[in-house]
Amino acid sequence: MADRIHFRKFYPNYYSFLVNGAMVLLVGAILPYLIEESGINYSTAGLFLSAFAVGNFLASFVNPFLTKCVGRKASIVITACLMPASLLGISFIPPVPAMIALFVLLGISRGSYSIINNAYINEKGDGSAAALNLLHMVFATGAFLAPMILSFYFKIGLSWRSIVYTISIASAVSIVMIFMLDLSGDGGLGRGGIDSAKLPAQRKNFWREPVFYVSGLLLFFYLGLENCVNGWFVTYFKNSGIMSITFANSLVSFTWLAVLFGRLSTAIISTKVKQKYIILADCLATAVFFTLLISTKNLAVITFSIIALGFFFAGIYPTGVSNAGSVIKGSDFGTSMLLAISALGGILMPQVVGSVADRIGLVGAIALLLVNVVAMIVLSLVNMRAKKD
């Protein structure tokens, strides 16, 4: 009976993050078709990706505000409704300004889901890296499924809009399932939830903790890298002539299958190995395989490298969030600010890559992401000293 109650308590949360993962990969998967049908350049396409990331960033302010005004459950229901509405709007390919607005709204929905899902598991799972990695493993499952479904739709003669409609329906179902979650609290934001006055001082004053900033900056550079891989790499593979777009979608999909196994592995390892060591190892491996990926046109090497990259990508974000768990636990605002810092990286890099690509080509522009890779290694080393445990 207890297991059934536990399952019912977490299943809606996992399902919503599954849909979230599918939607995030959908953005990159359909980008080549948006470019083609809209007749836009790389810089404008990068603006779409950045607008999506801006929305994700704004969610860190929109969500706490709505939560304070109307409570957790009402807040997430309102922002969740933006997902199917925005996806349907994008499928009509409106003028560029309207498209940018739709991507911003889609990002707000994505970010609000992320805040609630992470905060919910952080509270119910007592901030454990294992619980957060399992949550993000579900996200990876959704990310794996989206490009695979898109490739399947192409094989049976459907267009890219079919996957947009599919995920729109799935996101509408998640709105209904949100009502199954125990979201009566508000994360300490003022509507009868956790009493922030009773939180330990380091949790109220998270902004004074070096670990908060180290974790935030690490996630800043990581999300810049991840958003570009998710958003640009299908187009990158297609335009480089290395592989067909169908194979590129399948490869990105299998990359997220590697992420799934990577997060499962990290969840297991995190029960025995300290978070700071996991982060350092993942960042070093990411540097190796990303460098290998962009330095060759050998299809076999590229396939191996991007799948390995996905595997070592896997643990960085959830373990990075958990790394700051001791100073943000019990505070939706603390979680929001951590995710806001990280979201800035996802805003800047897609636009930078797109702008540079218009001048030197997308293949050369992708090499700029080596800056992120180096920064992640440096910050993971700083984190080794900042974390006392």
Short mmCIF file of C-alpha atoms in Angstrom, two decimals:
data_model
loop_
_atom_site.label_atom_id
_atom_site.label_comp_id
_atom_site.label_asym_id
_atom_site.label_seq_id
_atom_site.Cartn_x
_atom_site.Cartn_y
_atom_site.Cartn_z
CA MET A 1 0.00 0.00 0.00
CA ALA A 2 2.86 2.33 0.91
CA ASP A 3 4.54 1.66 -2.44
CA ARG A 4 1.30 2.52 -4.24
CA ILE A 5 1.04 5.82 -2.38
CA HIS A 6 4.70 6.58 -3.13
CA PHE A 7 4.16 5.83 -6.83
CA ARG A 8 1.06 8.02 -7.05
CA LYS A 9 2.91 10.86 -5.32
CA PHE A 10 5.81 10.93 -7.79
CA TYR A 11 4.37 9.56 -11.05
CA PRO A 12 2.72 12.83 -12.21
CA ASN A 13 5.99 14.66 -11.49
CA TYR A 14 7.99 12.17 -13.55
CA TYR A 15 5.48 12.22 -16.40
CA SER A 16 5.56 16.02 -16.68
CA PHE A 17 9.36 15.95 -16.81
CA LEU A 18 9.21 13.22 -19.47
CA VAL A 19 7.10 15.53 -21.64
CA ASN A 20 9.43 18.42 -20.81
CA GLY A 21 12.40 16.43 -22.10
CA ALA A 22 10.58 15.52 -25.31
CA MET A 23 9.64 19.15 -25.91
CA VAL A 24 13.20 20.44 -25.39
CA LEU A 25 14.62 18.05 -28.00
CA LEU A 26 11.73 18.84 -30.31
CA VAL A 27 12.97 22.45 -30.59
CA GLY A 28 16.29 21.38 -32.08
CA ALA A 29 14.78 18.61 -34.19
CA ILE A 30 12.37 20.93 -36.01
CA LEU A 31 14.80 23.85 -36.35
CA PRO A 32 16.01 22.87 -39.88
CA TYR A 33 12.38 22.86 -41.08
CA LEU A 34 11.65 26.23 -39.47
CA ILE A 35 14.74 27.65 -41.20
CA GLU A 36 13.63 26.20 -44.53
CA GLU A 37 9.96 27.16 -44.41
CA SER A 38 10.55 30.60 -42.87
CA GLY A 39 13.50 31.45 -45.10
CA ILE A 40 15.51 32.73 -42.12
CA ASN A 41 19.28 32.83 -41.57
CA TYR A 42 21.32 31.20 -38.80
CA SER A 43 21.31 34.33 -36.68
CA THR A 44 17.50 34.47 -36.63
CA ALA A 45 17.30 30.73 -35.93
CA GLY A 46 19.73 31.29 -33.06
CA LEU A 47 17.41 34.04 -31.86
CA PHE A 48 14.59 31.47 -31.63
CA LEU A 49 16.80 29.22 -29.50
CA SER A 50 17.86 32.15 -27.34
CA ALA A 51 14.23 33.29 -26.98
CA PHE A 52 13.40 29.81 -25.72
CA ALA A 53 16.26 30.10 -23.23
CA VAL A 54 15.12 33.62 -22.25
CA GLY A 55 11.72 32.20 -21.40
CA ASN A 56 13.42 29.51 -19.33
CA PHE A 57 15.30 32.28 -17.52
CA LEU A 58 12.20 34.42 -16.99
CA ALA A 59 10.49 31.41 -15.42
CA SER A 60 12.82 31.87 -12.45
CA PHE A 61 11.02 35.15 -11.76
CA VAL A 62 7.56 34.41 -13.13
CA ASN A 63 7.18 31.20 -11.15
CA PRO A 64 8.02 32.63 -7.68
CA PHE A 65 5.79 35.65 -8.37
CA LEU A 66 2.83 33.52 -9.41
CA THR A 67 3.46 31.10 -6.55
CA LYS A 68 3.37 33.94 -4.04
CA CYS A 69 0.16 35.29 -5.57
CA VAL A 70 -1.87 32.15 -6.24
CA GLY A 71 0.04 29.21 -4.72
CA ARG A 72 2.18 26.45 -6.18
CA LYS A 73 -0.46 24.36 -7.89
CA ALA A 74 -2.26 27.23 -9.59
CA SER A 75 1.08 28.70 -10.66
CA ILE A 76 2.31 25.56 -12.41
CA VAL A 77 -1.09 24.95 -14.03
CA ILE A 78 -1.06 28.47 -15.51
CA THR A 79 2.46 28.16 -16.89
CA ALA A 80 1.91 24.56 -18.03
CA CYS A 81 -0.91 25.73 -20.31
CA LEU A 82 1.62 27.82 -22.23
CA MET A 83 3.33 24.70 -23.59
CA PRO A 84 0.60 23.25 -25.84
CA ALA A 85 -0.57 26.73 -26.82
CA SER A 86 2.94 27.82 -27.86
CA LEU A 87 3.70 24.61 -29.74
CA LEU A 88 0.53 24.90 -31.77
CA GLY A 89 1.32 28.53 -32.54
CA ILE A 90 4.82 27.64 -33.76
CA SER A 91 3.40 24.98 -36.09
CA PHE A 92 1.67 27.74 -38.07
CA ILE A 93 5.05 29.49 -38.64
CA PRO A 94 3.86 33.05 -37.94
CA PRO A 95 6.03 36.14 -38.64
CA VAL A 96 9.41 36.26 -36.87
CA PRO A 97 8.35 38.61 -34.00
CA ALA A 98 5.39 36.35 -33.17
CA MET A 99 7.62 33.29 -33.40
CA ILE A 100 10.08 34.83 -30.95
CA ALA A 101 7.23 35.56 -28.53
CA LEU A 102 5.98 31.98 -28.80
CA PHE A 103 9.44 30.60 -28.05
CA VAL A 104 9.68 32.88 -25.00
CA LEU A 105 6.33 31.57 -23.70
CA LEU A 106 7.40 28.01 -24.43
CA GLY A 107 10.58 28.62 -22.44
CA ILE A 108 8.61 30.02 -19.50
CA SER A 109 6.55 26.86 -19.42
CA ARG A 110 9.63 24.65 -19.69
CA GLY A 111 11.44 26.57 -16.93
CA SER A 112 8.46 26.58 -14.58
CA TYR A 113 8.13 22.83 -14.92
CA SER A 114 11.83 22.49 -14.16
CA ILE A 115 11.63 24.63 -11.02
CA ILE A 116 8.67 22.76 -9.59
CA ASN A 117 9.93 19.31 -10.60
CA ASN A 118 13.40 19.92 -9.15
CA ALA A 119 12.11 21.58 -5.99
CA TYR A 120 9.51 18.83 -5.45
CA ILE A 121 12.07 16.03 -5.69
CA ASN A 122 14.64 18.02 -3.72
CA GLU A 123 12.13 18.27 -0.86
CA LYS A 124 10.54 14.82 -1.03
CA GLY A 125 13.85 13.11 -1.82
CA ASP A 126 15.72 15.01 0.92
CA GLY A 127 18.07 16.60 -1.65
CA SER A 128 19.75 13.34 -2.62
CA ALA A 129 21.73 13.24 -5.85
CA ALA A 130 20.20 9.82 -6.59
CA ALA A 131 16.62 11.15 -6.50
CA LEU A 132 17.49 14.10 -8.72
CA ASN A 133 19.39 11.93 -11.18
CA LEU A 134 16.37 9.63 -11.45
CA LEU A 135 14.20 12.65 -12.20
CA HIS A 136 16.56 13.76 -14.93
CA MET A 137 16.78 10.21 -16.24
CA VAL A 138 13.06 10.52 -16.98
CA PHE A 139 13.78 13.82 -18.75
CA ALA A 140 16.39 12.01 -20.85
CA THR A 141 13.83 9.34 -21.75
CA GLY A 142 11.55 12.02 -23.19
CA ALA A 143 14.48 13.59 -25.02
CA PHE A 144 15.32 10.17 -26.50
CA LEU A 145 11.77 9.56 -27.67
CA ALA A 146 11.09 12.87 -29.46
CA PRO A 147 13.58 12.56 -32.36
CA MET A 148 12.81 8.84 -32.69
CA ILE A 149 9.09 9.54 -33.04
CA LEU A 150 9.88 12.30 -35.54
CA SER A 151 11.95 9.87 -37.65
CA PHE A 152 9.14 7.32 -37.47
CA TYR A 153 6.60 9.91 -38.60
CA PHE A 154 8.79 10.76 -41.58
CA LYS A 155 8.97 7.08 -42.54
CA ILE A 156 5.19 6.78 -42.64
CA GLY A 157 4.80 9.99 -44.64
CA LEU A 158 3.87 12.49 -41.94
CA SER A 159 5.40 15.96 -41.59
CA TRP A 160 7.37 17.51 -38.75
CA ARG A 161 4.15 19.11 -37.50
CA SER A 162 2.88 15.69 -36.42
CA ILE A 163 5.43 15.46 -33.61
CA VAL A 164 4.48 19.00 -32.54
CA TYR A 165 0.83 17.93 -32.25
CA THR A 166 1.80 14.74 -30.41
CA ILE A 167 3.79 16.57 -27.76
CA SER A 168 1.10 19.25 -27.50
CA ILE A 169 -1.42 16.55 -26.59
CA ALA A 170 1.02 14.94 -24.14
CA SER A 171 1.62 18.30 -22.46
CA ALA A 172 -2.13 18.85 -22.14
CA VAL A 173 -2.37 15.49 -20.35
CA SER A 174 0.40 16.55 -17.97
CA ILE A 175 -1.68 19.58 -16.95
CA VAL A 176 -4.44 17.23 -15.82
CA MET A 177 -1.91 15.07 -13.94
CA ILE A 178 -0.51 18.05 -12.06
CA PHE A 179 -3.64 17.96 -9.93
CA MET A 180 -2.41 14.61 -8.55
CA LEU A 181 0.71 16.23 -7.05
CA ASP A 182 0.90 17.34 -3.43
CA LEU A 183 1.75 20.98 -4.08
CA SER A 184 -0.11 22.53 -1.18
CA GLY A 185 3.02 24.37 -0.02
CA ASP A 186 4.77 27.26 -1.74
CA GLY A 187 8.46 26.66 -1.13
CA GLY A 188 8.63 29.33 1.57
CA LEU A 189 7.29 32.13 -0.62
CA GLY A 190 4.40 33.18 1.51
CA ARG A 191 1.28 31.05 1.03
CA GLY A 192 1.31 28.60 3.89
CA GLY A 193 4.22 26.41 2.77
CA ILE A 194 7.61 26.02 4.40
CA ASP A 195 8.20 28.66 7.04
CA SER A 196 11.33 30.43 5.84
CA ALA A 197 11.91 31.77 9.37
CA LYS A 198 12.53 28.21 10.51
CA LEU A 199 15.08 27.45 7.81
CA PRO A 200 18.76 27.25 8.83
CA ALA A 201 20.63 30.51 8.20
CA GLN A 202 22.70 29.08 5.35
CA ARG A 203 19.51 28.11 3.52
CA LYS A 204 17.96 31.57 3.86
CA ASN A 205 21.24 33.27 2.90
CA PHE A 206 22.19 31.00 0.05
CA TRP A 207 23.59 33.97 -1.87
CA ARG A 208 26.39 34.23 0.69
CA GLU A 209 27.59 30.70 0.04
CA PRO A 210 30.49 30.20 -2.45
CA VAL A 211 29.11 26.79 -3.40
CA PHE A 212 25.95 28.45 -4.71
CA TYR A 213 27.89 30.60 -7.16
CA VAL A 214 30.30 27.86 -8.19
CA SER A 215 27.36 25.54 -8.89
CA GLY A 216 25.46 28.28 -10.71
CA LEU A 217 28.39 29.22 -12.97
CA LEU A 218 29.18 25.59 -13.69
CA LEU A 219 25.58 25.10 -14.80
CA PHE A 220 25.77 28.40 -16.73
CA PHE A 221 28.52 27.07 -18.99
CA TYR A 222 27.05 23.57 -19.09
CA LEU A 223 23.62 24.77 -20.22
CA GLY A 224 25.21 26.96 -22.87
CA LEU A 225 26.90 23.85 -24.22
CA GLU A 226 23.86 21.59 -23.84
CA ASN A 227 21.44 24.07 -25.44
CA CYS A 228 23.71 24.36 -28.47
CA VAL A 229 24.05 20.58 -28.78
CA ASN A 230 20.27 20.19 -28.46
CA GLY A 231 19.43 23.15 -30.67
CA TRP A 232 22.15 23.25 -33.32
CA PHE A 233 23.57 19.77 -33.82
CA VAL A 234 20.86 18.34 -36.10
CA THR A 235 21.36 21.38 -38.36
CA TYR A 236 25.14 21.10 -37.89
CA PHE A 237 25.22 17.46 -38.99
CA LYS A 238 22.87 18.14 -41.89
CA ASN A 239 24.80 21.12 -43.23
CA SER A 240 28.22 19.51 -42.83
CA GLY A 241 27.15 16.80 -45.28
CA ILE A 242 28.41 14.09 -42.94
CA MET A 243 25.01 12.41 -42.58
CA SER A 244 21.36 12.65 -43.60
CA ILE A 245 18.90 14.57 -41.46
CA THR A 246 17.09 11.32 -40.61
CA PHE A 247 20.33 9.78 -39.33
CA ALA A 248 21.14 13.02 -37.48
CA ASN A 249 17.79 12.90 -35.67
CA SER A 250 18.33 9.23 -34.80
CA LEU A 251 21.85 9.97 -33.57
CA VAL A 252 20.71 12.82 -31.33
CA SER A 253 17.98 10.53 -30.04
CA PHE A 254 20.48 7.78 -29.18
CA THR A 255 22.65 10.41 -27.54
CA TRP A 256 19.83 10.95 -25.09
CA LEU A 257 19.52 7.22 -24.60
CA ALA A 258 23.15 7.44 -23.49
CA VAL A 259 22.14 10.32 -21.22
CA LEU A 260 19.47 8.07 -19.72
CA PHE A 261 22.00 5.35 -18.91
CA GLY A 262 24.46 7.98 -17.76
CA ARG A 263 21.98 9.38 -15.27
CA LEU A 264 21.08 5.94 -14.03
CA SER A 265 24.78 5.22 -13.56
CA THR A 266 25.30 8.55 -11.83
CA ALA A 267 22.35 7.89 -9.53
CA ILE A 268 23.99 4.63 -8.45
CA ILE A 269 27.52 6.03 -8.22
CA SER A 270 26.36 9.09 -6.26
CA THR A 271 25.41 6.87 -3.32
CA LYS A 272 29.09 5.92 -2.95
CA VAL A 273 31.10 8.77 -4.51
CA LYS A 274 31.04 12.43 -3.47
CA GLN A 275 29.30 14.84 -5.81
CA LYS A 276 32.39 16.98 -6.40
CA TYR A 277 34.33 14.01 -7.79
CA ILE A 278 31.47 13.04 -10.10
CA ILE A 279 31.25 16.58 -11.46
CA LEU A 280 34.99 16.77 -12.12
CA ALA A 281 35.09 13.39 -13.86
CA ASP A 282 32.08 14.24 -16.04
CA CYS A 283 33.53 17.61 -17.06
CA LEU A 284 36.90 16.09 -18.00
CA ALA A 285 35.24 13.35 -20.07
CA THR A 286 32.97 15.93 -21.71
CA ALA A 287 36.05 17.89 -22.81
CA VAL A 288 37.64 14.81 -24.36
CA PHE A 289 34.64 13.66 -26.36
CA PHE A 290 33.43 17.10 -27.44
CA THR A 291 36.90 17.90 -28.80
CA LEU A 292 36.96 14.57 -30.61
CA LEU A 293 33.46 15.16 -31.99
CA ILE A 294 34.20 18.51 -33.66
CA SER A 295 37.68 17.60 -34.90
CA THR A 296 36.71 14.80 -37.32
CA LYS A 297 34.34 13.99 -40.18
CA ASN A 298 34.61 10.24 -39.68
CA LEU A 299 31.02 9.04 -39.20
CA ALA A 300 31.98 6.16 -36.89
CA VAL A 301 34.09 8.41 -34.65
CA ILE A 302 31.38 11.08 -34.58
CA THR A 303 28.73 8.52 -33.66
CA PHE A 304 30.87 7.13 -30.83
CA SER A 305 31.89 10.58 -29.60
CA ILE A 306 28.42 12.11 -29.39
CA ILE A 307 26.98 9.07 -27.64
CA ALA A 308 29.88 9.13 -25.16
CA LEU A 309 29.34 12.88 -24.78
CA GLY A 310 25.71 12.22 -23.88
CA PHE A 311 26.73 9.64 -21.29
CA PHE A 312 29.07 12.04 -19.51
CA PHE A 313 26.73 15.02 -19.98
CA ALA A 314 24.21 13.03 -18.00
CA GLY A 315 25.26 13.66 -14.45
CA ILE A 316 26.46 17.27 -14.67
CA TYR A 317 23.15 19.14 -14.38
CA PRO A 318 21.36 17.07 -11.70
CA THR A 319 24.54 16.61 -9.67
CA GLY A 320 25.29 20.32 -10.07
CA VAL A 321 21.85 21.18 -8.67
CA SER A 322 22.33 18.68 -5.85
CA ASN A 323 25.79 20.14 -5.24
CA ALA A 324 24.05 23.31 -4.06
CA GLY A 325 21.27 21.39 -2.33
CA SER A 326 22.52 22.11 1.19
CA VAL A 327 22.08 25.87 0.70
CA ILE A 328 18.87 25.95 -1.40
CA LYS A 329 16.83 23.09 0.06
CA GLY A 330 13.41 24.23 1.23
CA SER A 331 13.47 27.41 -0.85
CA ASP A 332 11.82 27.64 -4.25
CA PHE A 333 13.41 31.08 -4.53
CA GLY A 334 16.88 29.61 -3.99
CA THR A 335 16.20 26.94 -6.60
CA SER A 336 14.85 29.60 -8.95
CA MET A 337 17.94 31.78 -8.60
CA LEU A 338 20.29 28.85 -9.18
CA LEU A 339 18.41 27.88 -12.32
CA ALA A 340 18.29 31.55 -13.41
CA ILE A 341 22.08 31.81 -13.36
CA SER A 342 22.40 28.60 -15.32
CA ALA A 343 19.72 29.69 -17.80
CA LEU A 344 21.76 32.74 -18.80
CA GLY A 345 24.32 30.44 -20.41
CA GLY A 346 21.59 28.81 -22.45
CA ILE A 347 20.41 32.24 -23.58
CA LEU A 348 23.74 33.60 -24.76
CA MET A 349 25.47 30.73 -26.54
CA PRO A 350 22.84 29.74 -29.17
CA GLN A 351 22.64 33.33 -30.38
CA VAL A 352 26.43 33.72 -30.37
CA VAL A 353 26.84 30.51 -32.37
CA GLY A 354 24.12 31.58 -34.83
CA SER A 355 25.64 35.03 -35.37
CA VAL A 356 29.13 33.66 -35.89
CA ALA A 357 27.78 30.93 -38.19
CA ASP A 358 26.43 33.57 -40.58
CA ARG A 359 30.01 34.84 -40.95
CA ILE A 360 32.19 31.72 -40.91
CA GLY A 361 29.73 28.85 -41.19
CA LEU A 362 28.07 26.67 -38.58
CA VAL A 363 30.88 24.12 -38.47
CA GLY A 364 33.40 26.75 -37.40
CA ALA A 365 30.99 28.46 -35.02
CA ILE A 366 30.44 25.25 -33.06
CA ALA A 367 34.14 25.32 -32.11
CA LEU A 368 33.38 28.35 -29.90
CA LEU A 369 31.80 25.94 -27.44
CA LEU A 370 35.31 24.85 -26.40
CA VAL A 371 35.26 27.97 -24.20
CA ASN A 372 32.38 26.45 -22.23
CA VAL A 373 34.18 23.12 -21.95
CA VAL A 374 37.32 24.72 -20.50
CA ALA A 375 35.30 26.86 -18.07
CA MET A 376 33.45 23.79 -16.80
CA ILE A 377 36.72 22.05 -15.98
CA VAL A 378 38.06 25.12 -14.15
CA LEU A 379 34.87 25.50 -12.11
CA SER A 380 34.75 21.81 -11.24
CA LEU A 381 38.28 22.18 -9.84
CA VAL A 382 37.21 25.25 -7.85
CA ASN A 383 34.25 23.25 -6.56
CA MET A 384 36.67 20.64 -5.23
CA ARG A 385 38.04 23.28 -2.86
CA ALA A 386 34.70 24.98 -2.13
CA LYS A 387 32.94 21.79 -1.04
CA LYS A 388 34.07 20.74 2.42
CA ASP A 389 32.27 17.39 2.46
#
